[in-house]
Coordinates of C-alpha atoms in Angstrom, one line a residue:
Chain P
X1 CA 7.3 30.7 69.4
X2 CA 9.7 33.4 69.2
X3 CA 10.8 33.7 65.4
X4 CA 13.9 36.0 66.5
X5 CA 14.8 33.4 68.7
X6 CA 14.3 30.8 66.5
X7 CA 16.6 32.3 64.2
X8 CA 19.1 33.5 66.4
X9 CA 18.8 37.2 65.2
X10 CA 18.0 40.0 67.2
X11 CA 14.8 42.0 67.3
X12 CA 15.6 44.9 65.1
X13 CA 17.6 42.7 62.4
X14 CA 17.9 43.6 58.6
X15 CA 16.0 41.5 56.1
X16 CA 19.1 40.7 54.6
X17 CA 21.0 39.1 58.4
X18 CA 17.7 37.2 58.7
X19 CA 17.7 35.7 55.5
X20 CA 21.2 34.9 56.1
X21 CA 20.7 33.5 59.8
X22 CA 17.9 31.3 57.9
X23 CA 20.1 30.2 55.3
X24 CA 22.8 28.9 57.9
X25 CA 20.3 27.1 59.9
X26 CA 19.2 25.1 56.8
X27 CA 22.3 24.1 56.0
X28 CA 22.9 22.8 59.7
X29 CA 19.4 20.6 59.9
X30 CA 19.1 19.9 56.2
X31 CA 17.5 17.0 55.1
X32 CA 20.5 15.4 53.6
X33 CA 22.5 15.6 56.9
X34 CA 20.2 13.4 58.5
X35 CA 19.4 10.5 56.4
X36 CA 19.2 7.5 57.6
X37 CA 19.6 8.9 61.4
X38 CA 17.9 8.6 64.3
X39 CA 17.3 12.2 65.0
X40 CA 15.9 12.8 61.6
X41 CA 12.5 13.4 63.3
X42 CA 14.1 15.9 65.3
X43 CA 15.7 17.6 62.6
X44 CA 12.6 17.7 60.7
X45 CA 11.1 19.2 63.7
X46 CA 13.6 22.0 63.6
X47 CA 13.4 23.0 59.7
X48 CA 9.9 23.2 60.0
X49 CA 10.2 25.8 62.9
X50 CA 13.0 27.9 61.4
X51 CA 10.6 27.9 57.9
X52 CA 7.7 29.0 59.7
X53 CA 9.9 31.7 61.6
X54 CA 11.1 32.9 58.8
X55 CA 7.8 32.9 56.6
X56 CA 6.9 35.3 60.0
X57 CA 10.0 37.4 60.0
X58 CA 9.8 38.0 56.1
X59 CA 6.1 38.7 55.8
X60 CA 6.6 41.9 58.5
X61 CA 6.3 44.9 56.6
X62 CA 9.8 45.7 57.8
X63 CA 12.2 46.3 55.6
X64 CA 12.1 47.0 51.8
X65 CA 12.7 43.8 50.8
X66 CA 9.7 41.9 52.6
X67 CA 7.3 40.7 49.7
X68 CA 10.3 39.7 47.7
X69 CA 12.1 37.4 50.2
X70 CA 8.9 35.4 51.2
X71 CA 8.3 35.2 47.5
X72 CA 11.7 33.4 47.0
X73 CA 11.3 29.6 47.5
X74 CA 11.9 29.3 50.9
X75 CA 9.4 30.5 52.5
X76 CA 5.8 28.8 52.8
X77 CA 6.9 25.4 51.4
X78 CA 10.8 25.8 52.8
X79 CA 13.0 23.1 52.3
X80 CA 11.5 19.8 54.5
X81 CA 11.8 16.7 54.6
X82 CA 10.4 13.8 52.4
X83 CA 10.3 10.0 53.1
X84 CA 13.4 8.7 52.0
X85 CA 12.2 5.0 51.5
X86 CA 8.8 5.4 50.3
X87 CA 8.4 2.3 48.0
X88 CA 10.9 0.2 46.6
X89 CA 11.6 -0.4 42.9
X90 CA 12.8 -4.1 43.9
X91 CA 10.4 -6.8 41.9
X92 CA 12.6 -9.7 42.6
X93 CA 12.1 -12.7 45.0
X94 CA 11.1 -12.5 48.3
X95 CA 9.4 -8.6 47.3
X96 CA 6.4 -8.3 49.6
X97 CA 9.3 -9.4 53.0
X98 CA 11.9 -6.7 51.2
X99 CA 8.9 -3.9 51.2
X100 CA 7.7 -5.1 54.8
X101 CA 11.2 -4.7 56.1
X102 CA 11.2 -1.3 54.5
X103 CA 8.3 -0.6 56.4
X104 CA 9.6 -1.2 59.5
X105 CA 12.5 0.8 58.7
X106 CA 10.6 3.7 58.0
X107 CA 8.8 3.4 61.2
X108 CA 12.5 2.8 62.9
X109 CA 11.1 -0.2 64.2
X110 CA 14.4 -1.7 63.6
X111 CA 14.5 -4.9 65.6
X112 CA 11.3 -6.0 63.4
X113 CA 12.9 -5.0 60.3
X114 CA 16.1 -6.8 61.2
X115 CA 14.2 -10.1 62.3
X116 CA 11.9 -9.8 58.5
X117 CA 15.7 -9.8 57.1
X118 CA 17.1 -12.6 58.8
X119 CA 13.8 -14.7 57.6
X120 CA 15.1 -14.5 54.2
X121 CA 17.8 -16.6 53.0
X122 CA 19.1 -14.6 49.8
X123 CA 21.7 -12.5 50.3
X124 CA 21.3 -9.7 47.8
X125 CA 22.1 -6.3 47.4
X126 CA 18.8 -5.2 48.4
X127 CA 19.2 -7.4 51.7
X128 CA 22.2 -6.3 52.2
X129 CA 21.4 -2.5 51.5
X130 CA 18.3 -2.5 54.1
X131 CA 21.1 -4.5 56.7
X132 CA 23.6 -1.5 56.0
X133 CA 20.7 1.0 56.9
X134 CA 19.5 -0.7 60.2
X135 CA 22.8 -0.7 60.9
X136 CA 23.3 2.8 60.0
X137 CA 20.8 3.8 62.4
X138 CA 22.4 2.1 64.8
X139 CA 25.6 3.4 64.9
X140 CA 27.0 0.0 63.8
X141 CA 29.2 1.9 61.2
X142 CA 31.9 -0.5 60.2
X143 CA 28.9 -3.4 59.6
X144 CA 26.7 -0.6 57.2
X145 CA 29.7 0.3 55.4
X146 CA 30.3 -3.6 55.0
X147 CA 27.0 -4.1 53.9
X148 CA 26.5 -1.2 51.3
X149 CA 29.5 -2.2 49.9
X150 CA 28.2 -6.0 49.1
X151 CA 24.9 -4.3 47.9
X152 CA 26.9 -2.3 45.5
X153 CA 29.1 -4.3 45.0
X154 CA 26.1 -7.4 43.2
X155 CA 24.2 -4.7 42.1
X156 CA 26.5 -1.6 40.7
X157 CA 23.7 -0.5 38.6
X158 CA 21.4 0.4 41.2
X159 CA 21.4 4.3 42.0
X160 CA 19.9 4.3 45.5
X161 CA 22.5 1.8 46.4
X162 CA 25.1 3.5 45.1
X163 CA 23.8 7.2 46.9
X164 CA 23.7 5.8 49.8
X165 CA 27.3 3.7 49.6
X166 CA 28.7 7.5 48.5
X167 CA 26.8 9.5 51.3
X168 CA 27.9 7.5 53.8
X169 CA 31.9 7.5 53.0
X170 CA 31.3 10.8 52.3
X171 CA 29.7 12.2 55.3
X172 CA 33.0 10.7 56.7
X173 CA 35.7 13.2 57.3
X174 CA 34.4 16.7 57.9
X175 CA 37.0 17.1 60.4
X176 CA 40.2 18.0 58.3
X177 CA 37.7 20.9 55.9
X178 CA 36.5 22.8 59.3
X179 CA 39.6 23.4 60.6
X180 CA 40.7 20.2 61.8
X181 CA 44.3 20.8 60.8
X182 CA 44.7 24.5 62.3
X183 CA 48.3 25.2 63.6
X184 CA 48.7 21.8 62.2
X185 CA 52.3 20.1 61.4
X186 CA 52.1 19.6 57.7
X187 CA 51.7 22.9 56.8
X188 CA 53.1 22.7 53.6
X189 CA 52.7 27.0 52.5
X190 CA 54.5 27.3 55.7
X191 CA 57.7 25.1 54.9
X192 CA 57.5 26.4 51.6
X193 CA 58.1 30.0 53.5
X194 CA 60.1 29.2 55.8
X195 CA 62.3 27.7 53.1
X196 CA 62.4 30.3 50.9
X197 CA 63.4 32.6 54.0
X198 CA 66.3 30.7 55.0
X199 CA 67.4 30.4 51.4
X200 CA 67.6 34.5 50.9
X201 CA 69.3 34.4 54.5
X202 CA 72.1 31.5 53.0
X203 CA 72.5 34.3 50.2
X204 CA 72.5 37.2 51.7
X205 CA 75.2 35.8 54.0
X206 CA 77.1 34.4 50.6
X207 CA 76.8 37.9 48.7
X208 CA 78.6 40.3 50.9
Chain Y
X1 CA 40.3 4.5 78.2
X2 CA 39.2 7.5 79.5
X3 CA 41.1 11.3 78.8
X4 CA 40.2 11.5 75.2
X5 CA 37.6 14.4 75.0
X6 CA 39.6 17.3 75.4
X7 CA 39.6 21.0 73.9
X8 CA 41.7 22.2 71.3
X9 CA 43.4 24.7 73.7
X10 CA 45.3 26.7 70.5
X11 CA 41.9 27.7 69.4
X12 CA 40.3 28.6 72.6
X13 CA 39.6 32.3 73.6
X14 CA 40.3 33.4 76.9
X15 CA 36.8 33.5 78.4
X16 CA 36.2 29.8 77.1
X17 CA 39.6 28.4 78.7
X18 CA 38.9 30.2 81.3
X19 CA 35.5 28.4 81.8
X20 CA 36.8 25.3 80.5
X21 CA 39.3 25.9 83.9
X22 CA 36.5 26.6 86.2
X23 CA 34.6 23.7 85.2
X24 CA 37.1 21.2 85.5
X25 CA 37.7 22.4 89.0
X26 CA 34.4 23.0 89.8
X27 CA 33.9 18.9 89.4
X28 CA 37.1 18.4 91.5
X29 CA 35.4 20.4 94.0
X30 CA 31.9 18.8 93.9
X31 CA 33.6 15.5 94.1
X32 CA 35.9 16.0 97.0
X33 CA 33.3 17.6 99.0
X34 CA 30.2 14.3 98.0
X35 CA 33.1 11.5 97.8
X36 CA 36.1 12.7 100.2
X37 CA 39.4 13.9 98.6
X38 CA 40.7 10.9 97.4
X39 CA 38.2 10.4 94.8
X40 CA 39.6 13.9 93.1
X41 CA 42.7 11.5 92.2
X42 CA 40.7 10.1 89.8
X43 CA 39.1 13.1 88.2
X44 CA 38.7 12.9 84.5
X45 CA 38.7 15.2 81.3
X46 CA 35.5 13.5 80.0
X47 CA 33.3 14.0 82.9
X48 CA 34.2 17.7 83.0
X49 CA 33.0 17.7 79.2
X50 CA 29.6 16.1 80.6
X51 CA 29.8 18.6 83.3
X52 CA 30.3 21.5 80.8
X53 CA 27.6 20.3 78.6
X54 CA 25.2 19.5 81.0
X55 CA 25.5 23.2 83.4
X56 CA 25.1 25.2 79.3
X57 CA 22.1 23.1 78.5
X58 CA 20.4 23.2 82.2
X59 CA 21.6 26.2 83.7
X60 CA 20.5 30.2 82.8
X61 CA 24.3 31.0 83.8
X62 CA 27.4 29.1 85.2
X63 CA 28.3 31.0 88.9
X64 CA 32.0 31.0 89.5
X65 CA 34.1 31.9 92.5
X66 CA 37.5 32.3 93.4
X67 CA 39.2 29.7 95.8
X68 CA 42.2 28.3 96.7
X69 CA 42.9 24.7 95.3
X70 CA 44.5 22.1 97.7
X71 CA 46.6 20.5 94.8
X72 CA 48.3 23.8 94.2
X73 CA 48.4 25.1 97.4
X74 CA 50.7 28.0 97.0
X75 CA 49.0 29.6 93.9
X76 CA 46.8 32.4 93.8
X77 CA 42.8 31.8 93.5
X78 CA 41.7 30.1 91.2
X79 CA 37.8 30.1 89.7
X80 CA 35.5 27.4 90.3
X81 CA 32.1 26.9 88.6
X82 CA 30.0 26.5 92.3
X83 CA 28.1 22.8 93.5
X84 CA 25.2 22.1 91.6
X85 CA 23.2 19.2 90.8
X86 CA 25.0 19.5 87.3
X87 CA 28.2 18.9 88.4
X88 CA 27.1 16.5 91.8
X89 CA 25.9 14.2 89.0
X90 CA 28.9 14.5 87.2
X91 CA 30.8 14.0 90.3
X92 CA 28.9 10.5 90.6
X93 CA 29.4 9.5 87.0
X94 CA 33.0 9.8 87.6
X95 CA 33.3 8.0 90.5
X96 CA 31.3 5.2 89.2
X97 CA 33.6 5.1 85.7
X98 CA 36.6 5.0 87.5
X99 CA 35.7 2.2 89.7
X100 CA 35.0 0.2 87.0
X101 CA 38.1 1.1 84.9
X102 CA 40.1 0.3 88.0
X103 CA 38.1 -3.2 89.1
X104 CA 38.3 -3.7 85.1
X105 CA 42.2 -2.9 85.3
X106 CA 42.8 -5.0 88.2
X107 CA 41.0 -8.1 86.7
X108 CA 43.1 -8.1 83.3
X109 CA 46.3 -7.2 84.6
X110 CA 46.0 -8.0 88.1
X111 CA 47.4 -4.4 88.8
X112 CA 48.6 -4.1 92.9
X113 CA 47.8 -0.4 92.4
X114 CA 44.7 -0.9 90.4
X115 CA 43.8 -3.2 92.9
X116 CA 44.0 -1.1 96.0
X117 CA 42.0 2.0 93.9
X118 CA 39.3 0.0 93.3
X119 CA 39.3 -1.3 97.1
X120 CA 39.5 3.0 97.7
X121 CA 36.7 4.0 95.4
X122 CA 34.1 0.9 96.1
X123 CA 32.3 2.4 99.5
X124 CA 32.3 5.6 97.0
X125 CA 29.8 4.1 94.9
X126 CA 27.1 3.1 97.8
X127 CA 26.2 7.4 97.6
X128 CA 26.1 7.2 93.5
X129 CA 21.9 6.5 92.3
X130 CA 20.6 3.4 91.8
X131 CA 19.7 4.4 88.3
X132 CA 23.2 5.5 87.4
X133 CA 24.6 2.5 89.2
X134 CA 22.4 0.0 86.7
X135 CA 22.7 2.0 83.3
X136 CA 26.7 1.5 83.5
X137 CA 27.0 -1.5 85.2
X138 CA 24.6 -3.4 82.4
X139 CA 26.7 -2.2 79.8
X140 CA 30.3 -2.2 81.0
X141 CA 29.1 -6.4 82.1
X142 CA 28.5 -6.5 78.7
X143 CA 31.6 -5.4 77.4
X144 CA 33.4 -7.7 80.0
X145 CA 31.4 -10.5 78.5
X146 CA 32.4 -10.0 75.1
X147 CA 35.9 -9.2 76.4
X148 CA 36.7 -12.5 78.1
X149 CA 34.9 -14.3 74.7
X150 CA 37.6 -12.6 72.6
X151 CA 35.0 -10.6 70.4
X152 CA 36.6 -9.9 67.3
X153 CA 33.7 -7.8 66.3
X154 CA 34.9 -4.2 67.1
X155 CA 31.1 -2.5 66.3
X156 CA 29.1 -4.7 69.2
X157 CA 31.9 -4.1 71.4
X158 CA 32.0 -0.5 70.6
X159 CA 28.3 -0.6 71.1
X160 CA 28.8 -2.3 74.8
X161 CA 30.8 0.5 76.0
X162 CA 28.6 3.5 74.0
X163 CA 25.6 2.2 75.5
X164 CA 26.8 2.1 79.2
X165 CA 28.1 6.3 78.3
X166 CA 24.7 6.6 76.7
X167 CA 22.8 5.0 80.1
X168 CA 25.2 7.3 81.9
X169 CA 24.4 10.3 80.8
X170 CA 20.5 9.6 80.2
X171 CA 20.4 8.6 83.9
X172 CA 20.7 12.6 84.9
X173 CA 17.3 13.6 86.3
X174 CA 17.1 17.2 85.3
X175 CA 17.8 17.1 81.5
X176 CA 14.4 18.1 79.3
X177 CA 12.8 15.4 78.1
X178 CA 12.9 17.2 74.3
X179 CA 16.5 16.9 74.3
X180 CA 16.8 13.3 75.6
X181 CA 17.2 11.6 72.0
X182 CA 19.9 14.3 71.0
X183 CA 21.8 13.5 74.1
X184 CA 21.4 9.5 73.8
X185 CA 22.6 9.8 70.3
X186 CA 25.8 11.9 71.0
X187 CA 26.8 10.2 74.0
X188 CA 26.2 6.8 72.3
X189 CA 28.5 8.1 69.2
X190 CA 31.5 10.0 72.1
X191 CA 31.2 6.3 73.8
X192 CA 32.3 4.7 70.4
X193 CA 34.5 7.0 69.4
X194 CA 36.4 7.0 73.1
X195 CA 36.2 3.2 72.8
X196 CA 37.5 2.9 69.3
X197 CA 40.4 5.3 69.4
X198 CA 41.4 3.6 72.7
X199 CA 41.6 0.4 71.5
X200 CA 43.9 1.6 68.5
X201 CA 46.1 3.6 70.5
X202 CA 46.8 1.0 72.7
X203 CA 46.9 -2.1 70.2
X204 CA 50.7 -2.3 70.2
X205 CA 50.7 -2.5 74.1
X206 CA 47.8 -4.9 74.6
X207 CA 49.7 -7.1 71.9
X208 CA 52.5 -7.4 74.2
X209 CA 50.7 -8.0 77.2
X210 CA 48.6 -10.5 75.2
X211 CA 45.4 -8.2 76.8
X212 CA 42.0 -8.4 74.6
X213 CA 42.1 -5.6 71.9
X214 CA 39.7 -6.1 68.8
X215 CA 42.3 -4.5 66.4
X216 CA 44.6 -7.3 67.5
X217 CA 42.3 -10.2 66.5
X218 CA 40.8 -9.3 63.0
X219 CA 43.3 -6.9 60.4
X220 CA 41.7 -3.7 60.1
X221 CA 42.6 -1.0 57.5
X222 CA 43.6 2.1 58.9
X223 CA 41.4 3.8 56.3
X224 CA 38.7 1.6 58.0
X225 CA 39.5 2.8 61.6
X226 CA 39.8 6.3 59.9
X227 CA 36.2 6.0 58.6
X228 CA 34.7 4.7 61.9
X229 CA 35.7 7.0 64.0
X230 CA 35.4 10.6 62.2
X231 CA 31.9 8.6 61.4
X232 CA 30.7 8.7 65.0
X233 CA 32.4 12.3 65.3
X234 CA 30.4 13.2 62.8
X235 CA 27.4 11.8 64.3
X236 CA 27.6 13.5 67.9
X237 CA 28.4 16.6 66.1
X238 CA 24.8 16.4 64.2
X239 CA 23.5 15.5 67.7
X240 CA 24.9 18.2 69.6
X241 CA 23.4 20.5 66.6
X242 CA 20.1 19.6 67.3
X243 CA 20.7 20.5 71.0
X244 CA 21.6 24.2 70.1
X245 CA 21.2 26.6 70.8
X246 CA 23.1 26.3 73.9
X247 CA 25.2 28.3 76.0
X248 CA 29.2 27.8 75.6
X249 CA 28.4 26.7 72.0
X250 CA 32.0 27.6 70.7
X251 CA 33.6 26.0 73.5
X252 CA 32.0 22.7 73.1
X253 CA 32.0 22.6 69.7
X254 CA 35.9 23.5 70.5
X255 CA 35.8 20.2 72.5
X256 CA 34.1 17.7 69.6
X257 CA 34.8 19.3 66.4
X258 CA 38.9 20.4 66.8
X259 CA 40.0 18.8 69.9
X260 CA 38.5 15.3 69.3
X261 CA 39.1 15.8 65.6
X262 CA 42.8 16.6 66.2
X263 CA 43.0 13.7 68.7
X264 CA 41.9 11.2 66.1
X265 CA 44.5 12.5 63.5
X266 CA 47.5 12.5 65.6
X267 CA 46.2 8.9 67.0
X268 CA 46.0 7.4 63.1
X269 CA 48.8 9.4 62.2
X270 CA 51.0 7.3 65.2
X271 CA 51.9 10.5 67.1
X272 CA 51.9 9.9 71.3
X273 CA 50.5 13.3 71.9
X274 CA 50.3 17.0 70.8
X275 CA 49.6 19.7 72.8
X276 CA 48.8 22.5 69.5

C-alpha cells in the first residue's frame, strides 16, 4: 500500500494537507453514510485503509508536528465502523424470530431475513422497522420509507426507530446544498439586484 | 426512457467538455464501424456516460484523435476517444437498449416507425454477447410482465428495469472484480432513477394515450417522487465514491451530482427542459 496514494496527497506533502486530505476522506466513507447499505463492507474497507495510511504518514518523522497529529484521535483506533444492529432491546412476542431476522440482516442475508418476517403475523413497529431496512438495502426506497413510517408511527417512543426514519428522509436531498441550483432560475439575491438596478435607472431617468 | 444522464454543461471546464465530446463520438464511432451506420441513429447520452465511466476506471489514459464526422460533414475535425473494448461494449449495450425500447415502443403503441427500427436493429443484436444479451433481456421481460399486469407498485417495477441496467453493465468482462459491487450498486440506483423520472415526466402523456405509467394508477405525492429519486441519486453517488479514485472524477461527478440533480429539479418542478 501506498499511503500517499491512499490519501491522494503527494510525496513531499505538509503534515497539515495530509491531515486535511485524511479528514476529507472520512467524511466521504464515514460510517454514517453507509448504514444500512450494501457497500457498507466496502466502505469499511476503505476507512480502515485511509486510517492505517495516515497512522503511516503521521508517524514519519517529517514535519514538526508528527508525534502530535498521530496522538490526536484519529490515528491508531481512527474512526471505523461498528455493528449497527448488534442485539435488539425488543422483549415482546415473537422475540427469538425478531432477533433471528436481525441476524440475517446483519449477515445481509436478506431473502432469509425477509422469509423469518413474513412467518410472523404481527405487524409491529419492530416488524415493520426490520421490513423498512431489507428494503433499504434493497433499493426499494418508497416501501422502507413506508415501513419506517408505520414503525414510528406505533411505536414513537422508540429511538432507533425514529434515527433511522430521520436518517433516511434526511440523507434525501443533497443535491440542492452541493450546488444543485448553480446558475439556477430562482435566484432570489439576483432579482433582488437586478431590481434594485433598474429602480436607480427609473430614477435617474426621473431626476434629470 | 433513455437521454436522462447528461452533464451539467454550465459547470463543465473546457478539457472535461471537451472529453465529454470525444467520448460521445468515440461510441458513435465504435458503433458504426461493429453495427454499420444506421445503428449510430440511435446513439444515446447514457451509454456514452457508461462509456466515460468505464474507459476512466479501465484505462491508464483515454487516446483521442482528430477526424471528420459524417453527420457534420462540412465541419472541421473533430476529437474522438479511439476503439476499445470500453467503448465496443458500450457500443453493444446500446444497440441491445435500443432494440428493446423500439420492439417495447412498437408493442404499446404499435409505432409504424418504431416498428421498422426495431426490424433495422434486430440482425444488430446477433454480434452483441450472449451474456449481455441474457442480463437485459431477463430484466426488461420482467418489466414487460409487470407492465401488461398493470403494476401499480412503482419500487418492483423500478427494480425490473434497474436490474436489467445493473446486468448490463456487470456483463462487461474487463471491469476488476473489487469494484464489481460498487458498480452493481450505482447502476442498479441510475436504472431507478432513469426509470422513475421517466415515468413522471411522461405521466400526463401516457394518461392520454391510456399507456401503463405507475404514477397514473396509485396517487403519489410529489414530495414522495422527490424523495425517491434524489434517494437513488444519492445512492449511486456513495457508489461511485467508493469507486474513486478515478480518472475524469469532476466530470462524472459533473454528470450524477449537477446534471442528474438539475434534471430531477426541473422534471418535479414541471419545466420541459433547461439547457443552464
Amino acid at each position: 500500500m501506498n499511503p500517499y496514494k491512499v490519501l491522494g496527497v503527494s510525496e513531499n506533502a505538509s503534515q497539515e494537507e495530509i491531515r486535511k486530505a485524511y479528514l476529507d476522506l472520512v467524511k466521504k466513507y464515514h460510517p454514517d453514510k453507509y448504514t444500512d447499505n450494501p457497500l457498507k463492507e466496502l466502505a469499511n474497507e476503505k476507512l480502515k485503509e485511509i486510517n492505517q495510511a495516515y497512522d503511516i504518514l503521521s508517524r514519519k518523522p517529517n514535519g514538526s508536528g508528527s508525534q502530535n497529529s498521530s496522538n490526536s484521535g484519529y490515528g491508531s483506533s481512527g474512526y471505523g465502523y461498528s455493528d449497527s444492529y448488534r442485539k435488539s432491546s425488543y422483549s415482546g412476542t415473537y422475540a427469538e424470530e425478531f432477533n433471528r431476522a436481525r441476524m440475517y440482516i446483519n449477515q445481509n442475508n436478506l431473502n432469509a431475513a425477509q422469509s423469518v418476517l413474513d412467518g410472523i403475523p404481527l405487524r409491529n413497529g419492530e416488524w415493520n422497522y426490520l421490513y423498512g431496512i431489507i428494503y433499504l438495502r434493497r433499493g426499494w426506497y418508497d416501501k422502507a420509507r413506508e415501513h419506517m413510517q408505520n414503525a414510528c408511527e406505533q411505536e414513537p417512543d422508540n429511538a432507533e426507530y425514529r434515527n433511522a426514519y430521520q436518517t433516511l428522509l434526511r440523507n434525501n436531498n443533497p443535491f440542492s446544498s452541493t450546488g444543485g441550483q448553480t446558475g439556477g432560475d430562482d435566484c432570489d439575491m439576483c432579482n433582488v439586484c437586478s431590481t434594485l438596478m433598474c429602480l436607480n435607472c427609473l430614477c435617474n431617468s426621473c431626476g434629470r | 426512457m433513455f437521454g436522462y444522464v447528461r452533464p451539467l454543461e454550465c459547470e463543465l471546464r473546457v478539457k472535461e467538455s471537451n472529453l465529454y465530446r470525444a467520448t460521445y463520438c468515440g461510441l458513435c464511432r465504435s458503433m458504426r464501424k461493429r453495427h454499420g451506420y444506421i445503428t449510430t441513429w440511435f446513439l444515446q447520452y447514457d451509454c456514452t456516460f457508461l462509456s466515460l465511466l468505464y474507459s476512466s476506471l479501465c484505462q491508464a489514459k483515454t487516446e483521442c484523435k482528430p477526424c471528420h464526422c459524417l453527420h457534420r460533414a462540412f465541419e472541421r475535425k473533430k476529437s474522438y476517444a479511439v476503439d476499445s473494448r470500453e467503448t465496443r461494449f458500450c457500443a453493444d449495450v446500446n444497440v441491445l437498449l435500443a432494440y428493446h425500447k423500439c420492439l417495447d415502443d412498437w408493442h404499446d403503441d404499435h409505432s409504424i416507425v418504431k416498428g421498422c427500427a426495431a426490424l433495422l436493429l434486430r440482425p444488430k443484436i446477433k454480434n452483441v454477447s450472449g451474456k449481455l444479451k441474457l442480463a437485459v433481456s431477463s430484466g426488461l421481460d420482467s418489466l414487460s410482465g409487470l407492465e401488461k399486469q398493470g403494476c401499480p407498485d412503482c419500487d418492483r417495477v423500478a427494480d425490473a428495469f434497474a436490474s436489467a441496467l445493473r446486468g448490463a453493465a456487470l456483463s462487461a468482462d474487463f471491469i476488476p472484480l473489487e469494484d464489481c459491487a460498487a458498480l452493481g450498486w450505482l447502476f442498479y440506483n441510475l436504472g431507478r432513477w432513469i426509470y422513475l423520472i421517466d415515468a413522471w415526466a411522461d405521466r400526463e402523456a401516457d394518461g392520454k394515450k391510456g399507456s401503463y405509467n405507475p404514477f397514473n394508477l396509485k396517487e403519489y405525492p410529489k414530495e414522495q417522487v422527490e424523495f425517491m429519486l434524489y434517494k437513488s441519486l444519492d445512492e449511486s453517488v456513495k457508489a461511485l465514491d467508493l469507486l474513486c479514485p478515478i480518472r475524469n472524477e469532476d466530470l462524472i461527478r459533473n454528470i450524477l451530482v449537477l446534471g442528474c440533480g438539475r434534471k430531477t429539479a426541473t422534471i418535479l418542478g414541471g419545466k420541459q427542459d433547461e439547457s443552464l
